[in-house]
């Protein structure tokens, strides 16, 4: 089992935000943990399902990274 500490950042409206790099790290660690658990037999279900779900989480993390890079690049162009 993984243990991850994620900082929360309060927004002006009172909502709590999580830094994107922490979200993507969490998604990738969860994906790797699922695969490792499935390979060792700790996880119920088949290995292919764990790999498929792991792939979905990894793709989501990649998508978040790409969108954040695009957003940061747009901010740089505006300054």
PDB file of N, CA and C in Angstrom:
ATOM      1  N   UNK A   1       0.842  -1.176   0.000  1.00  0.00           N
ATOM      2  CA  UNK A   1       0.000   0.000   0.000  1.00  0.00           C
ATOM      3  C   UNK A   1       0.890   1.242   0.000  1.00  0.00           C
ATOM      4  N   UNK A   2       0.475   2.241  -0.774  1.00  0.00           N
ATOM      5  CA  UNK A   2       1.248   3.472  -0.848  1.00  0.00           C
ATOM      6  C   UNK A   2       0.717   4.492   0.148  1.00  0.00           C
ATOM      7  N   UNK A   3       1.602   5.350   0.608  1.00  0.00           N
ATOM      8  CA  UNK A   3       1.235   6.450   1.487  1.00  0.00           C
ATOM      9  C   UNK A   3       1.767   7.719   0.851  1.00  0.00           C
ATOM     10  N   UNK A   4       0.868   8.660   0.584  1.00  0.00           N
ATOM     11  CA  UNK A   4       1.253   9.890  -0.082  1.00  0.00           C
ATOM     12  C   UNK A   4       0.681  11.057   0.704  1.00  0.00           C
ATOM     13  N   UNK A   5       1.499  12.060   0.934  1.00  0.00           N
ATOM     14  CA  UNK A   5       1.046  13.277   1.580  1.00  0.00           C
ATOM     15  C   UNK A   5       0.859  14.336   0.500  1.00  0.00           C
ATOM     16  N   UNK A   6      -0.331  14.923   0.444  1.00  0.00           N
ATOM     17  CA  UNK A   6      -0.635  15.911  -0.587  1.00  0.00           C
ATOM     18  C   UNK A   6      -1.017  17.229   0.083  1.00  0.00           C
ATOM     19  N   UNK A   7      -0.313  18.304  -0.274  1.00  0.00           N
ATOM     20  CA  UNK A   7      -0.653  19.601   0.309  1.00  0.00           C
ATOM     21  C   UNK A   7      -1.942  20.154  -0.305  1.00  0.00           C
ATOM     22  N   UNK A   8      -2.722  20.816   0.514  1.00  0.00           N
ATOM     23  CA  UNK A   8      -3.930  21.479   0.041  1.00  0.00           C
ATOM     24  C   UNK A   8      -3.692  22.982   0.068  1.00  0.00           C
ATOM     25  N   UNK A   9      -4.115  23.638  -0.989  1.00  0.00           N
ATOM     26  CA  UNK A   9      -3.929  25.081  -1.107  1.00  0.00           C
ATOM     27  C   UNK A   9      -5.311  25.727  -1.126  1.00  0.00           C
ATOM     28  N   UNK A  10      -5.577  26.632  -0.185  1.00  0.00           N
ATOM     29  CA  UNK A  10      -6.892  27.283  -0.180  1.00  0.00           C
ATOM     30  C   UNK A  10      -6.993  28.314  -1.299  1.00  0.00           C
ATOM     31  N   UNK A  11      -8.104  28.295  -2.008  1.00  0.00           N
ATOM     32  CA  UNK A  11      -8.371  29.282  -3.058  1.00  0.00           C
ATOM     33  C   UNK A  11      -9.093  30.470  -2.435  1.00  0.00           C
ATOM     34  N   UNK A  12      -9.191  31.534  -3.184  1.00  0.00           N
ATOM     35  CA  UNK A  12      -9.847  32.748  -2.707  1.00  0.00           C
ATOM     36  C   UNK A  12     -11.294  32.472  -2.299  1.00  0.00           C
ATOM     37  N   UNK A  13     -11.965  31.576  -3.042  1.00  0.00           N
ATOM     38  CA  UNK A  13     -13.372  31.283  -2.754  1.00  0.00           C
ATOM     39  C   UNK A  13     -13.562  30.258  -1.643  1.00  0.00           C
ATOM     40  N   UNK A  14     -12.464  29.818  -1.022  1.00  0.00           N
ATOM     41  CA  UNK A  14     -12.545  28.852   0.064  1.00  0.00           C
ATOM     42  C   UNK A  14     -12.387  27.405  -0.369  1.00  0.00           C
ATOM     43  N   UNK A  15     -12.400  27.146  -1.663  1.00  0.00           N
ATOM     44  CA  UNK A  15     -12.195  25.776  -2.157  1.00  0.00           C
ATOM     45  C   UNK A  15     -10.759  25.358  -1.878  1.00  0.00           C
ATOM     46  N   UNK A  16     -10.560  24.069  -1.765  1.00  0.00           N
ATOM     47  CA  UNK A  16      -9.222  23.543  -1.538  1.00  0.00           C
ATOM     48  C   UNK A  16      -8.689  22.976  -2.846  1.00  0.00           C
ATOM     49  N   UNK A  17      -7.474  23.346  -3.201  1.00  0.00           N
ATOM     50  CA  UNK A  17      -6.851  22.909  -4.446  1.00  0.00           C
ATOM     51  C   UNK A  17      -5.677  21.996  -4.156  1.00  0.00           C
ATOM     52  N   UNK A  18      -5.401  21.101  -5.084  1.00  0.00           N
ATOM     53  CA  UNK A  18      -4.253  20.197  -4.994  1.00  0.00           C
ATOM     54  C   UNK A  18      -3.350  20.504  -6.170  1.00  0.00           C
ATOM     55  N   UNK A  19      -2.045  20.710  -5.937  1.00  0.00           N
ATOM     56  CA  UNK A  19      -1.132  20.970  -7.056  1.00  0.00           C
ATOM     57  C   UNK A  19      -1.170  19.824  -8.077  1.00  0.00           C
ATOM     58  N   UNK A  20      -1.195  20.186  -9.355  1.00  0.00           N
ATOM     59  CA  UNK A  20      -1.326  19.195 -10.427  1.00  0.00           C
ATOM     60  C   UNK A  20      -0.207  18.157 -10.402  1.00  0.00           C
ATOM     61  N   UNK A  21       1.016  18.585 -10.078  1.00  0.00           N
ATOM     62  CA  UNK A  21       2.114  17.611 -10.068  1.00  0.00           C
ATOM     63  C   UNK A  21       1.912  16.563  -8.976  1.00  0.00           C
ATOM     64  N   UNK A  22       1.249  16.925  -7.900  1.00  0.00           N
ATOM     65  CA  UNK A  22       0.957  15.946  -6.851  1.00  0.00           C
ATOM     66  C   UNK A  22      -0.143  14.979  -7.303  1.00  0.00           C
ATOM     67  N   UNK A  23      -1.100  15.486  -8.055  1.00  0.00           N
ATOM     68  CA  UNK A  23      -2.173  14.629  -8.573  1.00  0.00           C
ATOM     69  C   UNK A  23      -1.593  13.610  -9.551  1.00  0.00           C
ATOM     70  N   UNK A  24      -0.748  14.073 -10.477  1.00  0.00           N
ATOM     71  CA  UNK A  24      -0.193  13.145 -11.463  1.00  0.00           C
ATOM     72  C   UNK A  24       0.741  12.125 -10.803  1.00  0.00           C
ATOM     73  N   UNK A  25       1.483  12.563  -9.805  1.00  0.00           N
ATOM     74  CA  UNK A  25       2.338  11.617  -9.067  1.00  0.00           C
ATOM     75  C   UNK A  25       1.483  10.565  -8.369  1.00  0.00           C
ATOM     76  N   UNK A  26       0.391  10.999  -7.752  1.00  0.00           N
ATOM     77  CA  UNK A  26      -0.507  10.069  -7.079  1.00  0.00           C
ATOM     78  C   UNK A  26      -1.094   9.066  -8.073  1.00  0.00           C
ATOM     79  N   UNK A  27      -1.552   9.543  -9.220  1.00  0.00           N
ATOM     80  CA  UNK A  27      -2.113   8.642 -10.234  1.00  0.00           C
ATOM     81  C   UNK A  27      -1.084   7.617 -10.705  1.00  0.00           C
ATOM     82  N   UNK A  28       0.146   8.067 -10.952  1.00  0.00           N
ATOM     83  CA  UNK A  28       1.190   7.142 -11.426  1.00  0.00           C
ATOM     84  C   UNK A  28       1.586   6.129 -10.345  1.00  0.00           C
ATOM     85  N   UNK A  29       1.647   6.585  -9.099  1.00  0.00           N
ATOM     86  CA  UNK A  29       1.977   5.652  -8.014  1.00  0.00           C
ATOM     87  C   UNK A  29       0.878   4.625  -7.814  1.00  0.00           C
ATOM     88  N   UNK A  30      -0.370   5.069  -7.896  1.00  0.00           N
ATOM     89  CA  UNK A  30      -1.488   4.144  -7.776  1.00  0.00           C
ATOM     90  C   UNK A  30      -1.465   3.117  -8.898  1.00  0.00           C
ATOM     91  N   UNK A  31      -1.196   3.571 -10.118  1.00  0.00           N
ATOM     92  CA  UNK A  31      -1.118   2.654 -11.259  1.00  0.00           C
ATOM     93  C   UNK A  31      -0.018   1.622 -11.053  1.00  0.00           C
ATOM     94  N   UNK A  32       1.143   2.073 -10.629  1.00  0.00           N
ATOM     95  CA  UNK A  32       2.263   1.151 -10.403  1.00  0.00           C
ATOM     96  C   UNK A  32       1.952   0.188  -9.264  1.00  0.00           C
ATOM     97  N   UNK A  33       1.290   0.674  -8.222  1.00  0.00           N
ATOM     98  CA  UNK A  33       0.937  -0.176  -7.088  1.00  0.00           C
ATOM     99  C   UNK A  33      -0.058  -1.255  -7.501  1.00  0.00           C
ATOM    100  N   UNK A  34      -1.038  -0.896  -8.347  1.00  0.00           N
ATOM    101  CA  UNK A  34      -1.998  -1.889  -8.844  1.00  0.00           C
ATOM    102  C   UNK A  34      -1.286  -2.993  -9.604  1.00  0.00           C
ATOM    103  N   UNK A  35      -0.394  -2.607 -10.507  1.00  0.00           N
ATOM    104  CA  UNK A  35       0.328  -3.618 -11.298  1.00  0.00           C
ATOM    105  C   UNK A  35       1.186  -4.505 -10.403  1.00  0.00           C
ATOM    106  N   UNK A  36       1.911  -3.880  -9.495  1.00  0.00           N
ATOM    107  CA  UNK A  36       2.784  -4.647  -8.593  1.00  0.00           C
ATOM    108  C   UNK A  36       1.957  -5.616  -7.743  1.00  0.00           C
ATOM    109  N   UNK A  37       0.820  -5.146  -7.221  1.00  0.00           N
ATOM    110  CA  UNK A  37      -0.042  -5.994  -6.405  1.00  0.00           C
ATOM    111  C   UNK A  37      -0.641  -7.132  -7.222  1.00  0.00           C
ATOM    112  N   UNK A  38      -1.023  -6.851  -8.453  1.00  0.00           N
ATOM    113  CA  UNK A  38      -1.590  -7.892  -9.309  1.00  0.00           C
ATOM    114  C   UNK A  38      -0.536  -8.940  -9.659  1.00  0.00           C
ATOM    115  N   UNK A  39       0.675  -8.486  -9.957  1.00  0.00           N
ATOM    116  CA  UNK A  39       1.749  -9.419 -10.310  1.00  0.00           C
ATOM    117  C   UNK A  39       2.130 -10.320  -9.140  1.00  0.00           C
ATOM    118  N   UNK A  40       2.025  -9.784  -7.919  1.00  0.00           N
ATOM    119  CA  UNK A  40       2.396 -10.570  -6.741  1.00  0.00           C
ATOM    120  C   UNK A  40       1.247 -11.427  -6.228  1.00  0.00           C
ATOM    121  N   UNK A  41       0.041 -11.245  -6.800  1.00  0.00           N
ATOM    122  CA  UNK A  41      -1.103 -12.031  -6.375  1.00  0.00           C
ATOM    123  C   UNK A  41      -1.863 -11.415  -5.208  1.00  0.00           C
ATOM    124  N   UNK A  42      -1.466 -10.234  -4.753  1.00  0.00           N
ATOM    125  CA  UNK A  42      -2.142  -9.577  -3.632  1.00  0.00           C
ATOM    126  C   UNK A  42      -3.486  -8.982  -4.031  1.00  0.00           C
ATOM    127  N   UNK A  43      -3.638  -8.636  -5.280  1.00  0.00           N
ATOM    128  CA  UNK A  43      -4.830  -7.969  -5.779  1.00  0.00           C
ATOM    129  C   UNK A  43      -5.764  -8.992  -6.388  1.00  0.00           C
ATOM    130  N   UNK A  44      -7.040  -8.948  -5.993  1.00  0.00           N
ATOM    131  CA  UNK A  44      -8.014  -9.846  -6.612  1.00  0.00           C
ATOM    132  C   UNK A  44      -8.283  -9.377  -8.036  1.00  0.00           C
ATOM    133  N   UNK A  45      -8.484 -10.293  -8.913  1.00  0.00           N
ATOM    134  CA  UNK A  45      -8.700  -9.958 -10.313  1.00  0.00           C
ATOM    135  C   UNK A  45      -7.509 -10.404 -11.138  1.00  0.00           C
ATOM    136  N   UNK A  46      -7.636 -10.226 -12.442  1.00  0.00           N
ATOM    137  CA  UNK A  46      -6.557 -10.716 -13.290  1.00  0.00           C
ATOM    138  C   UNK A  46      -5.543  -9.615 -13.592  1.00  0.00           C
ATOM    139  N   UNK A  47      -4.379 -10.028 -13.975  1.00  0.00           N
ATOM    140  CA  UNK A  47      -3.267  -9.128 -14.237  1.00  0.00           C
ATOM    141  C   UNK A  47      -3.580  -8.182 -15.395  1.00  0.00           C
ATOM    142  N   UNK A  48      -4.245  -8.667 -16.438  1.00  0.00           N
ATOM    143  CA  UNK A  48      -4.546  -7.819 -17.590  1.00  0.00           C
ATOM    144  C   UNK A  48      -5.482  -6.673 -17.208  1.00  0.00           C
ATOM    145  N   UNK A  49      -6.456  -6.956 -16.365  1.00  0.00           N
ATOM    146  CA  UNK A  49      -7.361  -5.898 -15.916  1.00  0.00           C
ATOM    147  C   UNK A  49      -6.595  -4.837 -15.131  1.00  0.00           C
ATOM    148  N   UNK A  50      -5.700  -5.270 -14.265  1.00  0.00           N
ATOM    149  CA  UNK A  50      -4.878  -4.326 -13.498  1.00  0.00           C
ATOM    150  C   UNK A  50      -4.010  -3.500 -14.440  1.00  0.00           C
ATOM    151  N   UNK A  51      -3.446  -4.121 -15.454  1.00  0.00           N
ATOM    152  CA  UNK A  51      -2.628  -3.392 -16.431  1.00  0.00           C
ATOM    153  C   UNK A  51      -3.471  -2.394 -17.218  1.00  0.00           C
ATOM    154  N   UNK A  52      -4.677  -2.815 -17.594  1.00  0.00           N
ATOM    155  CA  UNK A  52      -5.566  -1.912 -18.333  1.00  0.00           C
ATOM    156  C   UNK A  52      -5.931  -0.699 -17.481  1.00  0.00           C
ATOM    157  N   UNK A  53      -6.309  -0.932 -16.241  1.00  0.00           N
ATOM    158  CA  UNK A  53      -6.663   0.172 -15.347  1.00  0.00           C
ATOM    159  C   UNK A  53      -5.453   1.057 -15.064  1.00  0.00           C
ATOM    160  N   UNK A  54      -4.309   0.435 -14.913  1.00  0.00           N
ATOM    161  CA  UNK A  54      -3.067   1.181 -14.701  1.00  0.00           C
ATOM    162  C   UNK A  54      -2.778   2.078 -15.903  1.00  0.00           C
ATOM    163  N   UNK A  55      -3.006   1.552 -17.091  1.00  0.00           N
ATOM    164  CA  UNK A  55      -2.786   2.328 -18.307  1.00  0.00           C
ATOM    165  C   UNK A  55      -3.712   3.533 -18.385  1.00  0.00           C
ATOM    166  N   UNK A  56      -4.958   3.353 -17.956  1.00  0.00           N
ATOM    167  CA  UNK A  56      -5.910   4.462 -17.956  1.00  0.00           C
ATOM    168  C   UNK A  56      -5.437   5.562 -17.002  1.00  0.00           C
ATOM    169  N   UNK A  57      -4.998   5.183 -15.813  1.00  0.00           N
ATOM    170  CA  UNK A  57      -4.511   6.182 -14.849  1.00  0.00           C
ATOM    171  C   UNK A  57      -3.261   6.890 -15.364  1.00  0.00           C
ATOM    172  N   UNK A  58      -2.377   6.151 -15.995  1.00  0.00           N
ATOM    173  CA  UNK A  58      -1.157   6.748 -16.545  1.00  0.00           C
ATOM    174  C   UNK A  58      -1.494   7.709 -17.680  1.00  0.00           C
ATOM    175  N   UNK A  59      -2.424   7.331 -18.537  1.00  0.00           N
ATOM    176  CA  UNK A  59      -2.850   8.228 -19.617  1.00  0.00           C
ATOM    177  C   UNK A  59      -3.490   9.495 -19.066  1.00  0.00           C
ATOM    178  N   UNK A  60      -4.276   9.361 -18.011  1.00  0.00           N
ATOM    179  CA  UNK A  60      -4.888  10.529 -17.381  1.00  0.00           C
ATOM    180  C   UNK A  60      -3.816  11.450 -16.812  1.00  0.00           C
ATOM    181  N   UNK A  61      -2.820  10.877 -16.159  1.00  0.00           N
ATOM    182  CA  UNK A  61      -1.719  11.676 -15.624  1.00  0.00           C
ATOM    183  C   UNK A  61      -0.982  12.395 -16.751  1.00  0.00           C
ATOM    184  N   UNK A  62      -0.743  11.692 -17.848  1.00  0.00           N
ATOM    185  CA  UNK A  62      -0.084  12.316 -19.005  1.00  0.00           C
ATOM    186  C   UNK A  62      -0.914  13.466 -19.561  1.00  0.00           C
ATOM    187  N   UNK A  63      -2.224  13.258 -19.650  1.00  0.00           N
ATOM    188  CA  UNK A  63      -3.115  14.293 -20.172  1.00  0.00           C
ATOM    189  C   UNK A  63      -3.094  15.532 -19.274  1.00  0.00           C
ATOM    190  N   UNK A  64      -3.121  15.328 -17.972  1.00  0.00           N
ATOM    191  CA  UNK A  64      -3.054  16.453 -17.037  1.00  0.00           C
ATOM    192  C   UNK A  64      -1.740  17.198 -17.215  1.00  0.00           C
ATOM    193  N   UNK A  65      -0.632  16.454 -17.339  1.00  0.00           N
ATOM    194  CA  UNK A  65       0.675  17.092 -17.547  1.00  0.00           C
ATOM    195  C   UNK A  65       0.677  17.942 -18.815  1.00  0.00           C
ATOM    196  N   UNK A  66       0.152  17.398 -19.915  1.00  0.00           N
ATOM    197  CA  UNK A  66       0.130  18.121 -21.187  1.00  0.00           C
ATOM    198  C   UNK A  66      -0.717  19.390 -21.074  1.00  0.00           C
ATOM    199  N   UNK A  67      -1.878  19.274 -20.443  1.00  0.00           N
ATOM    200  CA  UNK A  67      -2.740  20.442 -20.294  1.00  0.00           C
ATOM    201  C   UNK A  67      -2.097  21.509 -19.413  1.00  0.00           C
ATOM    202  N   UNK A  68      -1.398  21.089 -18.375  1.00  0.00           N
ATOM    203  CA  UNK A  68      -0.717  22.057 -17.506  1.00  0.00           C
ATOM    204  C   UNK A  68       0.440  22.734 -18.241  1.00  0.00           C
ATOM    205  N   UNK A  69       1.163  21.985 -19.048  1.00  0.00           N
ATOM    206  CA  UNK A  69       2.247  22.569 -19.830  1.00  0.00           C
ATOM    207  C   UNK A  69       1.675  23.589 -20.811  1.00  0.00           C
ATOM    208  N   UNK A  70       0.567  23.244 -21.454  1.00  0.00           N
ATOM    209  CA  UNK A  70      -0.075  24.174 -22.372  1.00  0.00           C
ATOM    210  C   UNK A  70      -0.551  25.429 -21.663  1.00  0.00           C
ATOM    211  N   UNK A  71      -1.116  25.272 -20.496  1.00  0.00           N
ATOM    212  CA  UNK A  71      -1.594  26.413 -19.722  1.00  0.00           C
ATOM    213  C   UNK A  71      -0.430  27.310 -19.304  1.00  0.00           C
ATOM    214  N   UNK A  72       0.646  26.691 -18.811  1.00  0.00           N
ATOM    215  CA  UNK A  72       1.817  27.469 -18.389  1.00  0.00           C
ATOM    216  C   UNK A  72       2.450  28.177 -19.580  1.00  0.00           C
ATOM    217  N   UNK A  73       2.481  27.521 -20.738  1.00  0.00           N
ATOM    218  CA  UNK A  73       3.045  28.139 -21.940  1.00  0.00           C
ATOM    219  C   UNK A  73       2.218  29.349 -22.365  1.00  0.00           C
ATOM    220  N   UNK A  74       0.897  29.228 -22.261  1.00  0.00           N
ATOM    221  CA  UNK A  74       0.017  30.347 -22.610  1.00  0.00           C
ATOM    222  C   UNK A  74       0.232  31.520 -21.656  1.00  0.00           C
ATOM    223  N   UNK A  75       0.454  31.232 -20.391  1.00  0.00           N
ATOM    224  CA  UNK A  75       0.736  32.300 -19.427  1.00  0.00           C
ATOM    225  C   UNK A  75       2.043  33.006 -19.755  1.00  0.00           C
ATOM    226  N   UNK A  76       3.054  32.216 -20.156  1.00  0.00           N
ATOM    227  CA  UNK A  76       4.359  32.800 -20.516  1.00  0.00           C
ATOM    228  C   UNK A  76       4.241  33.720 -21.731  1.00  0.00           C
ATOM    229  N   UNK A  77       3.383  33.337 -22.679  1.00  0.00           N
ATOM    230  CA  UNK A  77       3.197  34.152 -23.890  1.00  0.00           C
ATOM    231  C   UNK A  77       2.487  35.466 -23.577  1.00  0.00           C
ATOM    232  N   UNK A  78       1.638  35.473 -22.539  1.00  0.00           N
ATOM    233  CA  UNK A  78       0.895  36.662 -22.178  1.00  0.00           C
ATOM    234  C   UNK A  78       1.757  37.707 -21.453  1.00  0.00           C
ATOM    235  N   UNK A  79       2.878  37.300 -20.917  1.00  0.00           N
ATOM    236  CA  UNK A  79       3.710  38.252 -20.164  1.00  0.00           C
ATOM    237  C   UNK A  79       4.763  38.893 -21.020  1.00  0.00           C
TER     238      UNK A  79
END
